[in-house]
């Protein structure tokens, strides 16, 4: 499968997570707040990319006060990932991407994006368990159902070729 994508989501404190995404040329990393259910939102948006009627998905992360907005655009079997920063989420939530600053962009196979997000979430679950995740993320439970949905869509629609953890969820 062509493409080069590395994605991680690590709980880094009570109500904080470090989100990192990189390809062969660049990376971006953000410390995300629990003010939104960020990981669950991302998993759901990536799962929505499997709907043929869905060509664009957006997900926002609160960095208190910065907003980081991922815009996922599907074209055939590829997804363009564009990440924008806005200075204040309370003032930017409804603004167009053109009002923000593009901080990272990459075009990747949907199969690779789906796999990377699914694998990062599964790693979190293995590391912390549902109770441990909730204790560290505080406001929101682990997105078990969203992860299961993404996993099912990925396994059904993608000829991924990468190893898959069959034990969860």
PDB file of C-alpha atoms in Angstrom:
ATOM      1  CA  UNK A   1       0.000   0.000   0.000  1.00  0.00           C
ATOM      2  CA  UNK A   2       1.630   3.297  -1.056  1.00  0.00           C
ATOM      3  CA  UNK A   3       1.864   6.148   1.412  1.00  0.00           C
ATOM      4  CA  UNK A   4       3.853   7.006   4.464  1.00  0.00           C
ATOM      5  CA  UNK A   5       1.936   7.979   7.579  1.00  0.00           C
ATOM      6  CA  UNK A   6       2.706   7.846  11.276  1.00  0.00           C
ATOM      7  CA  UNK A   7       0.008   8.779  13.776  1.00  0.00           C
ATOM      8  CA  UNK A   8       0.033   8.615  17.556  1.00  0.00           C
ATOM      9  CA  UNK A   9      -2.250   9.659  20.389  1.00  0.00           C
ATOM     10  CA  UNK A  10      -0.768   9.544  23.869  1.00  0.00           C
ATOM     11  CA  UNK A  11      -2.414  10.527  27.122  1.00  0.00           C
ATOM     12  CA  UNK A  12      -0.010  13.012  28.642  1.00  0.00           C
ATOM     13  CA  UNK A  13      -1.723  14.091  31.845  1.00  0.00           C
ATOM     14  CA  UNK A  14      -5.092  14.507  33.433  1.00  0.00           C
ATOM     15  CA  UNK A  15      -7.292  15.661  30.560  1.00  0.00           C
ATOM     16  CA  UNK A  16      -4.446  16.106  28.052  1.00  0.00           C
ATOM     17  CA  UNK A  17      -3.223  14.089  25.077  1.00  0.00           C
ATOM     18  CA  UNK A  18      -0.373  14.540  22.643  1.00  0.00           C
ATOM     19  CA  UNK A  19      -1.462  14.028  19.055  1.00  0.00           C
ATOM     20  CA  UNK A  20       1.278  13.584  16.448  1.00  0.00           C
ATOM     21  CA  UNK A  21       0.941  12.997  12.724  1.00  0.00           C
ATOM     22  CA  UNK A  22       3.803  12.747  10.256  1.00  0.00           C
ATOM     23  CA  UNK A  23       4.622  11.673   6.744  1.00  0.00           C
ATOM     24  CA  UNK A  24       8.004  11.296   5.066  1.00  0.00           C
ATOM     25  CA  UNK A  25       8.478  15.061   4.721  1.00  0.00           C
ATOM     26  CA  UNK A  26       7.003  16.741   7.802  1.00  0.00           C
ATOM     27  CA  UNK A  27       5.135  16.357  11.074  1.00  0.00           C
ATOM     28  CA  UNK A  28       2.920  18.284  13.421  1.00  0.00           C
ATOM     29  CA  UNK A  29       2.256  17.684  17.093  1.00  0.00           C
ATOM     30  CA  UNK A  30      -0.363  19.211  19.386  1.00  0.00           C
ATOM     31  CA  UNK A  31      -1.293  18.893  23.041  1.00  0.00           C
ATOM     32  CA  UNK A  32      -5.067  18.428  22.986  1.00  0.00           C
ATOM     33  CA  UNK A  33      -7.510  19.159  25.806  1.00  0.00           C
ATOM     34  CA  UNK A  34     -10.411  17.016  26.998  1.00  0.00           C
ATOM     35  CA  UNK A  35     -12.801  19.951  26.472  1.00  0.00           C
ATOM     36  CA  UNK A  36     -13.949  18.006  23.425  1.00  0.00           C
ATOM     37  CA  UNK A  37     -14.051  14.236  22.988  1.00  0.00           C
ATOM     38  CA  UNK A  38     -11.199  14.635  20.522  1.00  0.00           C
ATOM     39  CA  UNK A  39     -10.122  11.036  19.888  1.00  0.00           C
ATOM     40  CA  UNK A  40     -13.703   9.802  19.546  1.00  0.00           C
ATOM     41  CA  UNK A  41     -14.485  12.686  17.189  1.00  0.00           C
ATOM     42  CA  UNK A  42     -11.469  11.865  15.033  1.00  0.00           C
ATOM     43  CA  UNK A  43     -12.297   8.156  14.893  1.00  0.00           C
ATOM     44  CA  UNK A  44     -15.899   8.934  13.867  1.00  0.00           C
ATOM     45  CA  UNK A  45     -14.784  11.383  11.147  1.00  0.00           C
ATOM     46  CA  UNK A  46     -12.297   8.902   9.721  1.00  0.00           C
ATOM     47  CA  UNK A  47     -15.026   6.225   9.743  1.00  0.00           C
ATOM     48  CA  UNK A  48     -17.297   8.653   7.869  1.00  0.00           C
ATOM     49  CA  UNK A  49     -14.765   8.688   5.022  1.00  0.00           C
ATOM     50  CA  UNK A  50     -16.011   5.208   4.105  1.00  0.00           C
ATOM     51  CA  UNK A  51     -19.437   6.635   3.184  1.00  0.00           C
ATOM     52  CA  UNK A  52     -19.449   7.224  -0.589  1.00  0.00           C
ATOM     53  CA  UNK A  53     -21.611  10.331  -0.092  1.00  0.00           C
ATOM     54  CA  UNK A  54     -19.092  11.867   2.316  1.00  0.00           C
ATOM     55  CA  UNK A  55     -16.358  13.824   0.564  1.00  0.00           C
ATOM     56  CA  UNK A  56     -15.256  16.175   3.375  1.00  0.00           C
ATOM     57  CA  UNK A  57     -15.009  15.639   7.128  1.00  0.00           C
ATOM     58  CA  UNK A  58     -13.884  18.156   9.742  1.00  0.00           C
ATOM     59  CA  UNK A  59     -12.824  17.631  13.328  1.00  0.00           C
ATOM     60  CA  UNK A  60     -11.667  20.281  15.792  1.00  0.00           C
ATOM     61  CA  UNK A  61      -9.390  19.871  18.779  1.00  0.00           C
ATOM     62  CA  UNK A  62      -9.276  22.347  21.654  1.00  0.00           C
ATOM     63  CA  UNK A  63      -5.769  23.328  22.703  1.00  0.00           C
ATOM     64  CA  UNK A  64      -7.106  25.911  25.182  1.00  0.00           C
ATOM     65  CA  UNK A  65      -7.488  28.435  23.627  1.00  0.00           C
ATOM     66  CA  UNK A  66      -6.151  27.431  20.172  1.00  0.00           C
ATOM     67  CA  UNK A  67      -8.337  25.440  17.784  1.00  0.00           C
ATOM     68  CA  UNK A  68      -6.683  22.841  15.583  1.00  0.00           C
ATOM     69  CA  UNK A  69      -8.994  21.756  12.788  1.00  0.00           C
ATOM     70  CA  UNK A  70      -8.413  18.708  10.628  1.00  0.00           C
ATOM     71  CA  UNK A  71     -10.063  18.795   7.209  1.00  0.00           C
ATOM     72  CA  UNK A  72     -10.232  15.391   5.523  1.00  0.00           C
ATOM     73  CA  UNK A  73     -11.083  15.413   1.795  1.00  0.00           C
ATOM     74  CA  UNK A  74     -11.688  12.148  -0.028  1.00  0.00           C
ATOM     75  CA  UNK A  75     -10.791  11.757  -3.679  1.00  0.00           C
ATOM     76  CA  UNK A  76     -11.095   8.215  -4.998  1.00  0.00           C
ATOM     77  CA  UNK A  77      -9.097   6.028  -2.576  1.00  0.00           C
ATOM     78  CA  UNK A  78      -7.012   8.903  -1.184  1.00  0.00           C
ATOM     79  CA  UNK A  79      -7.556  11.437   1.572  1.00  0.00           C
ATOM     80  CA  UNK A  80      -5.995  14.868   1.707  1.00  0.00           C
ATOM     81  CA  UNK A  81      -5.383  15.766   5.343  1.00  0.00           C
ATOM     82  CA  UNK A  82      -5.090  19.514   5.958  1.00  0.00           C
ATOM     83  CA  UNK A  83      -4.563  20.791   9.496  1.00  0.00           C
ATOM     84  CA  UNK A  84      -5.282  24.413  10.358  1.00  0.00           C
ATOM     85  CA  UNK A  85      -4.654  26.427  13.517  1.00  0.00           C
ATOM     86  CA  UNK A  86      -6.827  29.255  14.777  1.00  0.00           C
ATOM     87  CA  UNK A  87      -5.825  31.465  17.718  1.00  0.00           C
ATOM     88  CA  UNK A  88      -9.043  31.063  19.751  1.00  0.00           C
ATOM     89  CA  UNK A  89     -11.557  28.223  19.463  1.00  0.00           C
ATOM     90  CA  UNK A  90     -14.306  30.353  20.994  1.00  0.00           C
ATOM     91  CA  UNK A  91     -14.014  32.785  18.059  1.00  0.00           C
ATOM     92  CA  UNK A  92     -13.015  30.448  15.230  1.00  0.00           C
ATOM     93  CA  UNK A  93     -15.271  27.426  15.433  1.00  0.00           C
ATOM     94  CA  UNK A  94     -17.556  28.549  12.579  1.00  0.00           C
ATOM     95  CA  UNK A  95     -14.900  30.341  10.528  1.00  0.00           C
ATOM     96  CA  UNK A  96     -13.738  28.923   7.190  1.00  0.00           C
ATOM     97  CA  UNK A  97     -10.353  27.239   6.939  1.00  0.00           C
ATOM     98  CA  UNK A  98      -9.060  30.258   4.993  1.00  0.00           C
ATOM     99  CA  UNK A  99      -9.225  32.226   8.270  1.00  0.00           C
ATOM    100  CA  UNK A 100      -6.748  29.817   9.884  1.00  0.00           C
ATOM    101  CA  UNK A 101      -3.114  28.990   9.299  1.00  0.00           C
ATOM    102  CA  UNK A 102      -2.307  25.781   7.407  1.00  0.00           C
ATOM    103  CA  UNK A 103       0.235  23.936   9.589  1.00  0.00           C
ATOM    104  CA  UNK A 104       0.370  20.503   7.930  1.00  0.00           C
ATOM    105  CA  UNK A 105      -0.864  18.802   4.786  1.00  0.00           C
ATOM    106  CA  UNK A 106      -0.505  15.347   3.310  1.00  0.00           C
ATOM    107  CA  UNK A 107      -2.244  13.082   0.826  1.00  0.00           C
ATOM    108  CA  UNK A 108      -2.545   9.465   1.949  1.00  0.00           C
ATOM    109  CA  UNK A 109      -4.500   6.348   1.001  1.00  0.00           C
ATOM    110  CA  UNK A 110      -7.728   6.129   3.012  1.00  0.00           C
ATOM    111  CA  UNK A 111      -6.711   2.603   3.993  1.00  0.00           C
ATOM    112  CA  UNK A 112      -3.501   3.892   5.561  1.00  0.00           C
ATOM    113  CA  UNK A 113      -5.238   6.733   7.434  1.00  0.00           C
ATOM    114  CA  UNK A 114      -7.938   4.374   8.701  1.00  0.00           C
ATOM    115  CA  UNK A 115      -5.334   1.854   9.797  1.00  0.00           C
ATOM    116  CA  UNK A 116      -3.126   4.453  11.524  1.00  0.00           C
ATOM    117  CA  UNK A 117      -5.984   5.986  13.543  1.00  0.00           C
ATOM    118  CA  UNK A 118      -7.385   2.567  14.421  1.00  0.00           C
ATOM    119  CA  UNK A 119      -3.966   1.287  15.520  1.00  0.00           C
ATOM    120  CA  UNK A 120      -3.255   4.350  17.684  1.00  0.00           C
ATOM    121  CA  UNK A 121      -6.617   3.962  19.449  1.00  0.00           C
ATOM    122  CA  UNK A 122      -6.071   0.217  19.954  1.00  0.00           C
ATOM    123  CA  UNK A 123      -2.627   0.934  21.421  1.00  0.00           C
ATOM    124  CA  UNK A 124      -4.231   3.333  23.920  1.00  0.00           C
ATOM    125  CA  UNK A 125      -6.782   0.715  24.885  1.00  0.00           C
ATOM    126  CA  UNK A 126      -4.089  -1.933  25.383  1.00  0.00           C
ATOM    127  CA  UNK A 127      -1.936   0.435  27.416  1.00  0.00           C
ATOM    128  CA  UNK A 128      -4.592   1.938  29.700  1.00  0.00           C
ATOM    129  CA  UNK A 129      -7.733  -0.196  29.405  1.00  0.00           C
ATOM    130  CA  UNK A 130     -11.130   1.496  29.428  1.00  0.00           C
ATOM    131  CA  UNK A 131     -10.955   2.398  33.122  1.00  0.00           C
ATOM    132  CA  UNK A 132      -7.421   3.746  32.886  1.00  0.00           C
ATOM    133  CA  UNK A 133      -8.303   5.788  29.814  1.00  0.00           C
ATOM    134  CA  UNK A 134     -11.277   7.326  31.611  1.00  0.00           C
ATOM    135  CA  UNK A 135      -9.148   8.076  34.680  1.00  0.00           C
ATOM    136  CA  UNK A 136      -6.597   9.966  32.551  1.00  0.00           C
ATOM    137  CA  UNK A 137      -8.924  11.550  29.952  1.00  0.00           C
ATOM    138  CA  UNK A 138     -11.434  12.357  32.722  1.00  0.00           C
ATOM    139  CA  UNK A 139     -14.395  13.844  30.807  1.00  0.00           C
ATOM    140  CA  UNK A 140     -15.036  11.076  28.273  1.00  0.00           C
ATOM    141  CA  UNK A 141     -14.952   7.265  28.182  1.00  0.00           C
ATOM    142  CA  UNK A 142     -12.849   5.329  25.704  1.00  0.00           C
ATOM    143  CA  UNK A 143     -14.612   5.364  22.287  1.00  0.00           C
ATOM    144  CA  UNK A 144     -15.097   1.596  22.076  1.00  0.00           C
ATOM    145  CA  UNK A 145     -18.079   1.671  19.721  1.00  0.00           C
ATOM    146  CA  UNK A 146     -16.499   4.246  17.396  1.00  0.00           C
ATOM    147  CA  UNK A 147     -13.298   2.187  17.240  1.00  0.00           C
ATOM    148  CA  UNK A 148     -15.240  -0.997  16.510  1.00  0.00           C
ATOM    149  CA  UNK A 149     -17.128   0.774  13.709  1.00  0.00           C
ATOM    150  CA  UNK A 150     -13.901   2.104  12.163  1.00  0.00           C
ATOM    151  CA  UNK A 151     -12.269  -1.301  12.447  1.00  0.00           C
ATOM    152  CA  UNK A 152     -15.208  -3.025  10.730  1.00  0.00           C
ATOM    153  CA  UNK A 153     -15.270  -0.476   7.888  1.00  0.00           C
ATOM    154  CA  UNK A 154     -11.496  -0.662   7.445  1.00  0.00           C
ATOM    155  CA  UNK A 155     -11.489  -4.465   7.366  1.00  0.00           C
ATOM    156  CA  UNK A 156     -14.465  -4.609   4.985  1.00  0.00           C
ATOM    157  CA  UNK A 157     -13.419  -1.938   2.483  1.00  0.00           C
ATOM    158  CA  UNK A 158      -9.637  -1.659   2.529  1.00  0.00           C
ATOM    159  CA  UNK A 159      -7.111  -4.060   1.106  1.00  0.00           C
ATOM    160  CA  UNK A 160      -4.720  -2.788   3.730  1.00  0.00           C
ATOM    161  CA  UNK A 161      -2.018  -5.438   3.774  1.00  0.00           C
ATOM    162  CA  UNK A 162      -0.778  -4.345   7.207  1.00  0.00           C
ATOM    163  CA  UNK A 163      -1.045  -6.540  10.318  1.00  0.00           C
ATOM    164  CA  UNK A 164      -4.199  -6.111  12.402  1.00  0.00           C
ATOM    165  CA  UNK A 165      -4.841  -6.690  16.078  1.00  0.00           C
ATOM    166  CA  UNK A 166      -7.757  -9.100  16.132  1.00  0.00           C
ATOM    167  CA  UNK A 167      -8.173  -9.028  19.925  1.00  0.00           C
ATOM    168  CA  UNK A 168      -9.851  -5.615  20.230  1.00  0.00           C
ATOM    169  CA  UNK A 169     -12.353  -4.195  20.545  1.00  0.00           C
TER     170      UNK A 169
END
